[in-house]
Amino acid sequence: MTRRRFPALLAGLFAAAALGLSLPATAQQYKDEYKLSTVLGEAFPWGWGAKRWADLVAEKTDGRIRIKVYPGTSLVSGDQTKEFTALRQGIIDIAVGSTINWSPQVKELNLFALPFLMPDHKAIDALTQGRVGKRLFDILAERDVVPLAWGENGFREVSNSKHPVRTPEDLRGLKMRVVGSPLFLATFNALGANPTQMSWADAQPAMATGAVDGQENPLGVFSAARLHTVGQKHLTLWGYVADPLIFVVNRKVWESWTEADRKAVAEAANQAAKEEIARARAGISAGDDAVLKEIEANGVAVVHLDDAGREAFRKATADVYREWAGRIGADLVKQAEEDVARR
């Protein structure tokens, strides 16, 4: 009986395809391998989280969904700002992406790059895990992707090869590598620096040769990339912006999976994201400052800004904040400010 039914089932599926009818997810062909894009490799919390997600998906789907991680945004020739477009187009199947890198295509993601909006990790959590995070996921869901979980690259601190940075005047004239975001250019221009957009793949050689004087990145990136070896001897902890990450799947890929496998992928994303956030925050707080001590042990002079010191930078970038709040959406920014205040 089973042998008679199988050819009939195949005939029915072929007929449906010929008529242009959609097939149920269980009848669709899964790819042998899905491509996951990320900027950083496994040595960094970001890349580690991507690999952890891939491993958990294979485990939870009994190997039906196999994911290969492509670090260095190699699927788009290293151009971080093209990642989201490639994800929408299906060139990339899955990604753990940066809100900063995707902000040129999704203006609302610039929220996290508003200078000095978020003073601490509780503020990040208040946004990503609350109504603002849900609203941003709804916005992303309208753009051919399925967002599943929030990760974290961390607060971005500033370093350079020339001198300590304690005031806005200390940044004046410094050639600073920044990501390809107009908001970052505006922020550093307001501080009197000379910002240069550059991919991460090009940034380290540029620092080593002195083509740029400095950069801004989380402490975990500074440490894992050993930036002290490329002249970054002065580091200032100012926490001016943070960079949440997003675990996301291309919508067509998502819809090709069974409901059970979608659930498994979502569960894996949330588990990997929680573990990645914990990893990103380890060693950089008052109670656990192992990463910071390691950086100092490598001969890096660290400036710890107090509230008054941060206030001087906040005032210097206030016009940028106001202008970009309007571009992002005044109501969304107001909601974020309220949630940060209530954290």
C-alpha atoms as a printed R data frame, in Angstrom:
    type eleno elety resid chain resno      x      y       z
1   ATOM     1    CA   MET     A     1  0.000  0.000   0.000
2   ATOM     2    CA   THR     A     2  2.804  2.437   0.917
3   ATOM     3    CA   ARG     A     3  4.626  1.813  -2.368
4   ATOM     4    CA   ARG     A     4  1.487  2.607  -4.359
5   ATOM     5    CA   ARG     A     5  0.916  5.862  -2.504
6   ATOM     6    CA   PHE     A     6  4.430  7.249  -2.893
7   ATOM     7    CA   PRO     A     7  4.361  7.684  -6.715
8   ATOM     8    CA   ALA     A     8  0.921  9.248  -6.376
9   ATOM     9    CA   LEU     A     9  2.242 11.675  -3.792
10  ATOM    10    CA   LEU     A    10  5.141 12.624  -6.040
11  ATOM    11    CA   ALA     A    11  2.789 13.103  -8.980
12  ATOM    12    CA   GLY     A    12  0.622 15.372  -6.863
13  ATOM    13    CA   LEU     A    13  3.595 17.470  -5.771
14  ATOM    14    CA   PHE     A    14  4.842 17.855  -9.346
15  ATOM    15    CA   ALA     A    15  1.360 18.830 -10.486
16  ATOM    16    CA   ALA     A    16  1.125 21.440  -7.753
17  ATOM    17    CA   ALA     A    17  4.502 22.857  -8.745
18  ATOM    18    CA   ALA     A    18  3.470 22.974 -12.417
19  ATOM    19    CA   LEU     A    19  0.340 24.910 -11.499
20  ATOM    20    CA   GLY     A    20  2.363 27.369  -9.443
21  ATOM    21    CA   LEU     A    21  0.823 26.268  -6.154
22  ATOM    22    CA   SER     A    22  2.860 26.615  -2.975
23  ATOM    23    CA   LEU     A    23  3.972 23.415  -1.310
24  ATOM    24    CA   PRO     A    24  3.717 22.778   2.431
25  ATOM    25    CA   ALA     A    25  6.919 23.334   4.362
26  ATOM    26    CA   THR     A    26  7.315 19.597   4.952
27  ATOM    27    CA   ALA     A    27  7.507 19.029   1.189
28  ATOM    28    CA   GLN     A    28  9.985 21.802   0.421
29  ATOM    29    CA   GLN     A    29 13.634 21.080  -0.119
30  ATOM    30    CA   TYR     A    30 15.981 22.117   2.664
31  ATOM    31    CA   LYS     A    31 19.412 23.390   1.651
32  ATOM    32    CA   ASP     A    32 22.399 21.196   2.385
33  ATOM    33    CA   GLU     A    33 23.955 24.192   4.108
34  ATOM    34    CA   TYR     A    34 22.771 27.631   5.186
35  ATOM    35    CA   LYS     A    35 25.140 30.607   5.130
36  ATOM    36    CA   LEU     A    36 25.396 32.693   8.293
37  ATOM    37    CA   SER     A    37 27.155 36.060   8.036
38  ATOM    38    CA   THR     A    38 28.914 37.853  10.867
39  ATOM    39    CA   VAL     A    39 31.633 40.482  11.106
40  ATOM    40    CA   LEU     A    40 33.888 38.942  13.751
41  ATOM    41    CA   GLY     A    41 35.190 35.402  14.221
42  ATOM    42    CA   GLU     A    42 35.021 33.007  17.150
43  ATOM    43    CA   ALA     A    43 37.760 34.781  19.109
44  ATOM    44    CA   PHE     A    44 35.204 37.513  19.797
45  ATOM    45    CA   PRO     A    45 31.885 37.146  21.685
46  ATOM    46    CA   TRP     A    46 30.037 38.168  18.495
47  ATOM    47    CA   GLY     A    47 31.518 35.387  16.366
48  ATOM    48    CA   TRP     A    48 31.321 32.929  19.239
49  ATOM    49    CA   GLY     A    49 27.589 33.621  19.542
50  ATOM    50    CA   ALA     A    50 27.069 32.984  15.839
51  ATOM    51    CA   LYS     A    51 28.882 29.630  16.023
52  ATOM    52    CA   ARG     A    52 26.977 28.727  19.180
53  ATOM    53    CA   TRP     A    53 23.681 29.397  17.390
54  ATOM    54    CA   ALA     A    54 24.727 27.225  14.441
55  ATOM    55    CA   ASP     A    55 25.715 24.368  16.751
56  ATOM    56    CA   LEU     A    56 22.489 24.589  18.749
57  ATOM    57    CA   VAL     A    57 20.379 24.589  15.576
58  ATOM    58    CA   ALA     A    58 22.079 21.427  14.310
59  ATOM    59    CA   GLU     A    59 21.488 19.814  17.686
60  ATOM    60    CA   LYS     A    60 17.860 20.868  18.072
61  ATOM    61    CA   THR     A    61 16.875 19.938  14.487
62  ATOM    62    CA   ASP     A    62 18.726 16.612  14.514
63  ATOM    63    CA   GLY     A    63 20.935 17.863  11.713
64  ATOM    64    CA   ARG     A    64 18.140 18.845   9.338
65  ATOM    65    CA   ILE     A    65 19.379 22.436   9.368
66  ATOM    66    CA   ARG     A    66 23.124 22.834   9.034
67  ATOM    67    CA   ILE     A    67 24.629 26.299   9.229
68  ATOM    68    CA   LYS     A    68 28.110 27.424   8.232
69  ATOM    69    CA   VAL     A    69 29.418 30.661   9.727
70  ATOM    70    CA   TYR     A    70 31.149 33.115   7.389
71  ATOM    71    CA   PRO     A    71 33.048 35.709   9.491
72  ATOM    72    CA   GLY     A    72 34.543 38.918   8.192
73  ATOM    73    CA   THR     A    73 31.321 39.614   6.257
74  ATOM    74    CA   SER     A    74 33.085 37.610   3.545
75  ATOM    75    CA   LEU     A    75 29.803 36.945   1.744
76  ATOM    76    CA   VAL     A    76 29.734 40.648   0.820
77  ATOM    77    CA   SER     A    77 33.489 41.063   0.293
78  ATOM    78    CA   GLY     A    78 33.953 42.540   3.760
79  ATOM    79    CA   ASP     A    79 31.600 45.487   3.246
80  ATOM    80    CA   GLN     A    80 29.692 45.487   6.535
81  ATOM    81    CA   THR     A    81 27.099 48.013   5.382
82  ATOM    82    CA   LYS     A    82 25.961 45.734   2.526
83  ATOM    83    CA   GLU     A    83 25.185 42.791   4.792
84  ATOM    84    CA   PHE     A    84 21.542 43.638   5.456
85  ATOM    85    CA   THR     A    85 20.780 44.190   1.762
86  ATOM    86    CA   ALA     A    86 22.373 40.836   0.901
87  ATOM    87    CA   LEU     A    87 20.333 39.207   3.656
88  ATOM    88    CA   ARG     A    88 17.108 40.598   2.207
89  ATOM    89    CA   GLN     A    89 18.101 39.438  -1.270
90  ATOM    90    CA   GLY     A    90 18.836 35.891  -0.113
91  ATOM    91    CA   ILE     A    91 22.576 36.042  -0.830
92  ATOM    92    CA   ILE     A    92 22.897 35.525   2.929
93  ATOM    93    CA   ASP     A    93 20.512 33.087   4.638
94  ATOM    94    CA   ILE     A    94 21.088 33.954   8.278
95  ATOM    95    CA   ALA     A    95 23.042 36.611  10.175
96  ATOM    96    CA   VAL     A    96 24.105 37.854  13.556
97  ATOM    97    CA   GLY     A    97 24.280 41.491  12.581
98  ATOM    98    CA   SER     A    98 25.137 44.835  14.091
99  ATOM    99    CA   THR     A    99 22.538 47.555  14.550
100 ATOM   100    CA   ILE     A   100 25.241 50.012  13.478
101 ATOM   101    CA   ASN     A   101 26.055 48.211  10.230
102 ATOM   102    CA   TRP     A   102 22.380 47.815   9.322
103 ATOM   103    CA   SER     A   103 21.375 51.376  10.246
104 ATOM   104    CA   PRO     A   104 22.011 52.824   6.758
105 ATOM   105    CA   GLN     A   105 19.173 50.593   5.495
106 ATOM   106    CA   VAL     A   106 16.988 50.712   8.627
107 ATOM   107    CA   LYS     A   107 17.098 54.268   9.975
108 ATOM   108    CA   GLU     A   108 15.442 53.354  13.283
109 ATOM   109    CA   LEU     A   109 18.455 51.235  14.262
110 ATOM   110    CA   ASN     A   110 20.442 54.467  14.563
111 ATOM   111    CA   LEU     A   111 18.722 54.789  17.928
112 ATOM   112    CA   PHE     A   112 21.517 52.858  19.639
113 ATOM   113    CA   ALA     A   113 24.156 55.145  18.114
114 ATOM   114    CA   LEU     A   114 22.683 58.341  19.566
115 ATOM   115    CA   PRO     A   115 25.591 59.652  21.644
116 ATOM   116    CA   PHE     A   116 25.240 59.056  25.379
117 ATOM   117    CA   LEU     A   117 21.658 57.742  25.284
118 ATOM   118    CA   MET     A   118 22.518 54.604  27.268
119 ATOM   119    CA   PRO     A   119 24.632 55.037  30.410
120 ATOM   120    CA   ASP     A   120 24.893 51.365  31.440
121 ATOM   121    CA   HIS     A   121 23.947 47.764  30.673
122 ATOM   122    CA   LYS     A   122 20.611 48.149  32.433
123 ATOM   123    CA   ALA     A   123 19.768 50.840  29.893
124 ATOM   124    CA   ILE     A   124 20.627 48.536  26.981
125 ATOM   125    CA   ASP     A   125 18.430 45.815  28.464
126 ATOM   126    CA   ALA     A   126 15.586 48.262  29.051
127 ATOM   127    CA   LEU     A   127 15.576 49.004  25.319
128 ATOM   128    CA   THR     A   128 16.302 45.666  23.681
129 ATOM   129    CA   GLN     A   129 14.195 43.565  26.038
130 ATOM   130    CA   GLY     A   130 11.292 46.002  26.284
131 ATOM   131    CA   ARG     A   131  8.804 47.785  24.072
132 ATOM   132    CA   VAL     A   132 11.507 49.526  21.995
133 ATOM   133    CA   GLY     A   133 13.116 46.206  21.112
134 ATOM   134    CA   LYS     A   134  9.755 44.745  20.122
135 ATOM   135    CA   ARG     A   135  8.967 47.764  18.002
136 ATOM   136    CA   LEU     A   136 12.298 47.529  16.192
137 ATOM   137    CA   PHE     A   137 11.727 43.831  15.547
138 ATOM   138    CA   ASP     A   138  8.334 44.708  14.037
139 ATOM   139    CA   ILE     A   139 10.057 47.211  11.747
140 ATOM   140    CA   LEU     A   140 12.649 44.646  10.679
141 ATOM   141    CA   ALA     A   141  9.949 42.040  10.063
142 ATOM   142    CA   GLU     A   142  8.550 44.291   7.328
143 ATOM   143    CA   ARG     A   143 11.863 44.052   5.450
144 ATOM   144    CA   ASP     A   144 12.024 40.400   4.339
145 ATOM   145    CA   VAL     A   145 13.696 39.096   7.500
146 ATOM   146    CA   VAL     A   146 12.646 37.366  10.713
147 ATOM   147    CA   PRO     A   147 14.414 38.790  13.816
148 ATOM   148    CA   LEU     A   148 14.632 36.318  16.671
149 ATOM   149    CA   ALA     A   149 16.870 37.565  19.482
150 ATOM   150    CA   TRP     A   150 19.053 40.425  20.703
151 ATOM   151    CA   GLY     A   151 22.767 39.926  21.285
152 ATOM   152    CA   GLU     A   152 25.453 42.438  22.167
153 ATOM   153    CA   ASN     A   153 28.771 43.706  20.897
154 ATOM   154    CA   GLY     A   154 29.051 46.132  23.821
155 ATOM   155    CA   PHE     A   155 29.753 49.736  24.725
156 ATOM   156    CA   ARG     A   156 32.209 51.344  22.350
157 ATOM   157    CA   GLU     A   157 35.269 52.967  23.916
158 ATOM   158    CA   VAL     A   158 37.743 55.235  22.143
159 ATOM   159    CA   SER     A   159 41.482 54.675  21.697
160 ATOM   160    CA   ASN     A   160 44.354 56.315  19.841
161 ATOM   161    CA   SER     A   161 48.107 56.256  19.375
162 ATOM   162    CA   LYS     A   162 48.836 59.919  20.199
163 ATOM   163    CA   HIS     A   163 47.749 61.023  23.669
164 ATOM   164    CA   PRO     A   164 45.139 60.544  26.430
165 ATOM   165    CA   VAL     A   165 41.600 61.705  25.640
166 ATOM   166    CA   ARG     A   166 39.980 63.379  28.645
167 ATOM   167    CA   THR     A   167 38.059 66.225  26.988
168 ATOM   168    CA   PRO     A   168 36.481 66.843  23.571
169 ATOM   169    CA   GLU     A   169 39.447 69.059  22.731
170 ATOM   170    CA   ASP     A   170 41.738 66.041  23.008
171 ATOM   171    CA   LEU     A   171 40.034 64.459  19.996
172 ATOM   172    CA   ARG     A   172 40.544 67.510  17.813
173 ATOM   173    CA   GLY     A   173 42.400 66.651  14.618
174 ATOM   174    CA   LEU     A   174 42.808 62.934  15.356
175 ATOM   175    CA   LYS     A   175 42.263 60.643  12.367
176 ATOM   176    CA   MET     A   176 39.676 58.187  13.674
177 ATOM   177    CA   ARG     A   177 38.483 55.008  11.993
178 ATOM   178    CA   VAL     A   178 34.689 54.721  12.207
179 ATOM   179    CA   VAL     A   179 32.120 52.337  10.752
180 ATOM   180    CA   GLY     A   180 30.195 53.290   7.629
181 ATOM   181    CA   SER     A   181 27.438 55.212   9.355
182 ATOM   182    CA   PRO     A   182 26.616 58.891   8.719
183 ATOM   183    CA   LEU     A   183 25.726 59.296  12.395
184 ATOM   184    CA   PHE     A   184 29.221 58.228  13.459
185 ATOM   185    CA   LEU     A   185 30.735 60.702  11.035
186 ATOM   186    CA   ALA     A   186 28.514 63.454  12.443
187 ATOM   187    CA   THR     A   187 29.424 62.592  16.037
188 ATOM   188    CA   PHE     A   188 33.174 62.642  15.504
189 ATOM   189    CA   ASN     A   189 33.011 65.740  13.325
190 ATOM   190    CA   ALA     A   190 31.168 67.481  16.167
191 ATOM   191    CA   LEU     A   191 34.052 66.533  18.465
192 ATOM   192    CA   GLY     A   192 36.593 68.056  16.081
193 ATOM   193    CA   ALA     A   193 38.100 64.726  15.005
194 ATOM   194    CA   ASN     A   194 38.832 63.644  11.443
195 ATOM   195    CA   PRO     A   195 36.675 60.510  11.010
196 ATOM   196    CA   THR     A   196 37.359 58.017   8.224
197 ATOM   197    CA   GLN     A   197 34.917 55.277   7.254
198 ATOM   198    CA   MET     A   198 36.671 51.936   7.017
199 ATOM   199    CA   SER     A   199 35.779 48.250   7.239
200 ATOM   200    CA   TRP     A   200 37.176 46.302  10.188
201 ATOM   201    CA   ALA     A   201 39.306 44.238   7.792
202 ATOM   202    CA   ASP     A   202 41.106 47.421   6.717
203 ATOM   203    CA   ALA     A   203 41.179 49.097  10.111
204 ATOM   204    CA   GLN     A   204 43.999 47.200  11.804
205 ATOM   205    CA   PRO     A   205 46.507 47.615   8.950
206 ATOM   206    CA   ALA     A   206 45.610 51.317   8.852
207 ATOM   207    CA   MET     A   207 46.360 51.655  12.562
208 ATOM   208    CA   ALA     A   208 49.602 49.725  12.212
209 ATOM   209    CA   THR     A   209 50.866 52.036   9.472
210 ATOM   210    CA   GLY     A   210 49.612 55.226  11.102
211 ATOM   211    CA   ALA     A   211 47.121 55.924   8.322
212 ATOM   212    CA   VAL     A   212 44.639 56.456  11.137
213 ATOM   213    CA   ASP     A   213 45.369 57.494  14.722
214 ATOM   214    CA   GLY     A   214 42.557 55.757  16.540
215 ATOM   215    CA   GLN     A   215 39.309 53.849  16.616
216 ATOM   216    CA   GLU     A   216 36.283 53.084  18.796
217 ATOM   217    CA   ASN     A   217 35.155 49.579  19.763
218 ATOM   218    CA   PRO     A   218 34.067 47.516  22.763
219 ATOM   219    CA   LEU     A   219 36.750 46.397  25.210
220 ATOM   220    CA   GLY     A   220 36.250 42.780  24.188
221 ATOM   221    CA   VAL     A   221 37.160 43.670  20.609
222 ATOM   222    CA   PHE     A   222 40.119 45.799  21.738
223 ATOM   223    CA   SER     A   223 41.460 42.878  23.764
224 ATOM   224    CA   ALA     A   224 40.814 40.010  21.337
225 ATOM   225    CA   ALA     A   225 42.172 41.996  18.377
226 ATOM   226    CA   ARG     A   226 45.269 42.962  20.439
227 ATOM   227    CA   LEU     A   227 44.982 46.568  19.385
228 ATOM   228    CA   HIS     A   228 47.872 47.506  21.667
229 ATOM   229    CA   THR     A   229 50.104 45.874  19.034
230 ATOM   230    CA   VAL     A   230 49.001 48.381  16.381
231 ATOM   231    CA   GLY     A   231 49.811 51.508  18.340
232 ATOM   232    CA   GLN     A   232 46.635 51.919  20.382
233 ATOM   233    CA   LYS     A   233 48.296 52.910  23.638
234 ATOM   234    CA   HIS     A   234 45.685 55.354  24.961
235 ATOM   235    CA   LEU     A   235 42.187 54.132  25.823
236 ATOM   236    CA   THR     A   236 39.312 56.186  27.228
237 ATOM   237    CA   LEU     A   237 36.248 54.607  28.826
238 ATOM   238    CA   TRP     A   238 33.400 56.887  27.815
239 ATOM   239    CA   GLY     A   239 30.654 54.415  26.793
240 ATOM   240    CA   TYR     A   240 29.186 56.871  24.318
241 ATOM   241    CA   VAL     A   241 27.159 54.304  22.353
242 ATOM   242    CA   ALA     A   242 26.448 50.582  22.483
243 ATOM   243    CA   ASP     A   243 26.066 48.080  19.673
244 ATOM   244    CA   PRO     A   244 23.299 45.501  20.129
245 ATOM   245    CA   LEU     A   245 23.372 42.541  17.754
246 ATOM   246    CA   ILE     A   246 20.408 40.882  16.060
247 ATOM   247    CA   PHE     A   247 19.969 37.157  15.385
248 ATOM   248    CA   VAL     A   248 17.943 37.030  12.175
249 ATOM   249    CA   VAL     A   249 16.842 34.729   9.319
250 ATOM   250    CA   ASN     A   250 15.896 35.587   5.731
251 ATOM   251    CA   ARG     A   251 12.100 35.324   5.498
252 ATOM   252    CA   LYS     A   252 11.984 32.957   2.518
253 ATOM   253    CA   VAL     A   253 14.418 30.644   4.261
254 ATOM   254    CA   TRP     A   254 12.331 30.843   7.439
255 ATOM   255    CA   GLU     A   255  9.126 30.003   5.584
256 ATOM   256    CA   SER     A   256 10.759 27.007   3.899
257 ATOM   257    CA   TRP     A   257 11.173 25.267   7.253
258 ATOM   258    CA   THR     A   258  8.577 23.264   9.131
259 ATOM   259    CA   GLU     A   259  6.886 24.853  12.122
260 ATOM   260    CA   ALA     A   260  8.795 22.535  14.447
261 ATOM   261    CA   ASP     A   261 12.138 23.537  12.944
262 ATOM   262    CA   ARG     A   262 11.272 27.240  13.118
263 ATOM   263    CA   LYS     A   263 10.574 26.808  16.810
264 ATOM   264    CA   ALA     A   264 13.887 25.000  17.269
265 ATOM   265    CA   VAL     A   265 15.826 27.732  15.432
266 ATOM   266    CA   ALA     A   266 14.137 30.451  17.519
267 ATOM   267    CA   GLU     A   267 14.882 28.628  20.770
268 ATOM   268    CA   ALA     A   268 18.490 28.178  19.691
269 ATOM   269    CA   ALA     A   269 18.769 31.880  18.834
270 ATOM   270    CA   ASN     A   270 17.481 32.976  22.229
271 ATOM   271    CA   GLN     A   271 19.780 30.584  24.088
272 ATOM   272    CA   ALA     A   272 22.834 31.571  22.047
273 ATOM   273    CA   ALA     A   273 22.017 35.273  22.426
274 ATOM   274    CA   LYS     A   274 21.788 35.067  26.226
275 ATOM   275    CA   GLU     A   275 25.084 33.209  26.414
276 ATOM   276    CA   GLU     A   276 26.712 35.649  23.979
277 ATOM   277    CA   ILE     A   277 25.614 38.677  26.021
278 ATOM   278    CA   ALA     A   278 27.068 37.138  29.180
279 ATOM   279    CA   ARG     A   279 30.315 36.517  27.331
280 ATOM   280    CA   ALA     A   280 30.397 40.083  25.954
281 ATOM   281    CA   ARG     A   281 29.979 41.576  29.429
282 ATOM   282    CA   ALA     A   282 32.454 39.314  31.223
283 ATOM   283    CA   GLY     A   283 35.596 40.977  32.527
284 ATOM   284    CA   ILE     A   284 34.591 44.600  31.910
285 ATOM   285    CA   SER     A   285 32.630 45.569  35.032
286 ATOM   286    CA   ALA     A   286 33.612 46.805  38.468
287 ATOM   287    CA   GLY     A   287 33.108 43.379  39.999
288 ATOM   288    CA   ASP     A   288 34.796 41.565  37.122
289 ATOM   289    CA   ASP     A   289 37.414 43.660  35.345
290 ATOM   290    CA   ALA     A   290 39.749 40.914  34.100
291 ATOM   291    CA   VAL     A   291 39.657 42.124  30.482
292 ATOM   292    CA   LEU     A   292 40.437 45.693  31.496
293 ATOM   293    CA   LYS     A   293 43.342 44.563  33.676
294 ATOM   294    CA   GLU     A   294 44.707 42.526  30.783
295 ATOM   295    CA   ILE     A   295 44.560 45.576  28.516
296 ATOM   296    CA   GLU     A   296 46.398 47.695  31.110
297 ATOM   297    CA   ALA     A   297 48.996 44.961  31.581
298 ATOM   298    CA   ASN     A   298 49.826 45.299  27.887
299 ATOM   299    CA   GLY     A   299 50.984 48.864  28.451
300 ATOM   300    CA   VAL     A   300 47.794 50.685  27.557
301 ATOM   301    CA   ALA     A   301 47.055 53.850  29.576
302 ATOM   302    CA   VAL     A   302 43.368 53.885  30.516
303 ATOM   303    CA   VAL     A   303 41.359 57.026  31.265
304 ATOM   304    CA   HIS     A   304 38.198 56.485  33.331
305 ATOM   305    CA   LEU     A   305 35.768 59.348  32.713
306 ATOM   306    CA   ASP     A   306 33.512 60.336  35.582
307 ATOM   307    CA   ASP     A   307 30.006 61.757  35.107
308 ATOM   308    CA   ALA     A   308 31.343 65.291  34.734
309 ATOM   309    CA   GLY     A   309 33.822 64.171  32.110
310 ATOM   310    CA   ARG     A   310 31.126 62.390  30.130
311 ATOM   311    CA   GLU     A   311 28.878 65.432  30.388
312 ATOM   312    CA   ALA     A   312 31.402 67.535  28.482
313 ATOM   313    CA   PHE     A   313 31.294 65.066  25.570
314 ATOM   314    CA   ARG     A   314 27.505 64.847  25.770
315 ATOM   315    CA   LYS     A   315 27.184 68.627  25.464
316 ATOM   316    CA   ALA     A   316 29.593 68.675  22.532
317 ATOM   317    CA   THR     A   317 27.423 66.159  20.652
318 ATOM   318    CA   ALA     A   318 24.008 67.459  21.759
319 ATOM   319    CA   ASP     A   319 23.217 69.033  18.376
320 ATOM   320    CA   VAL     A   320 23.982 65.747  16.629
321 ATOM   321    CA   TYR     A   321 21.676 63.954  19.057
322 ATOM   322    CA   ARG     A   322 18.818 66.362  18.374
323 ATOM   323    CA   GLU     A   323 19.204 66.256  14.609
324 ATOM   324    CA   TRP     A   324 19.343 62.477  14.453
325 ATOM   325    CA   ALA     A   325 16.503 62.000  16.921
326 ATOM   326    CA   GLY     A   326 14.319 63.691  14.315
327 ATOM   327    CA   ARG     A   327 15.612 61.431  11.544
328 ATOM   328    CA   ILE     A   328 15.139 58.275  13.582
329 ATOM   329    CA   GLY     A   329 11.670 59.232  14.769
330 ATOM   330    CA   ALA     A   330 10.910 61.561  17.660
331 ATOM   331    CA   ASP     A   331  8.318 59.209  19.151
332 ATOM   332    CA   LEU     A   332 10.685 56.223  19.138
333 ATOM   333    CA   VAL     A   333 13.481 58.253  20.716
334 ATOM   334    CA   LYS     A   334 11.125 59.622  23.368
335 ATOM   335    CA   GLN     A   335  9.993 56.106  24.197
336 ATOM   336    CA   ALA     A   336 13.625 55.019  24.500
337 ATOM   337    CA   GLU     A   337 14.483 57.955  26.769
338 ATOM   338    CA   GLU     A   338 11.525 57.139  29.026
339 ATOM   339    CA   ASP     A   339 12.513 53.475  29.291
340 ATOM   340    CA   VAL     A   340 16.140 54.334  30.051
341 ATOM   341    CA   ALA     A   341 15.007 56.755  32.781
342 ATOM   342    CA   ARG     A   342 12.778 54.071  34.349
343 ATOM   343    CA   ARG     A   343 15.377 51.275  34.213
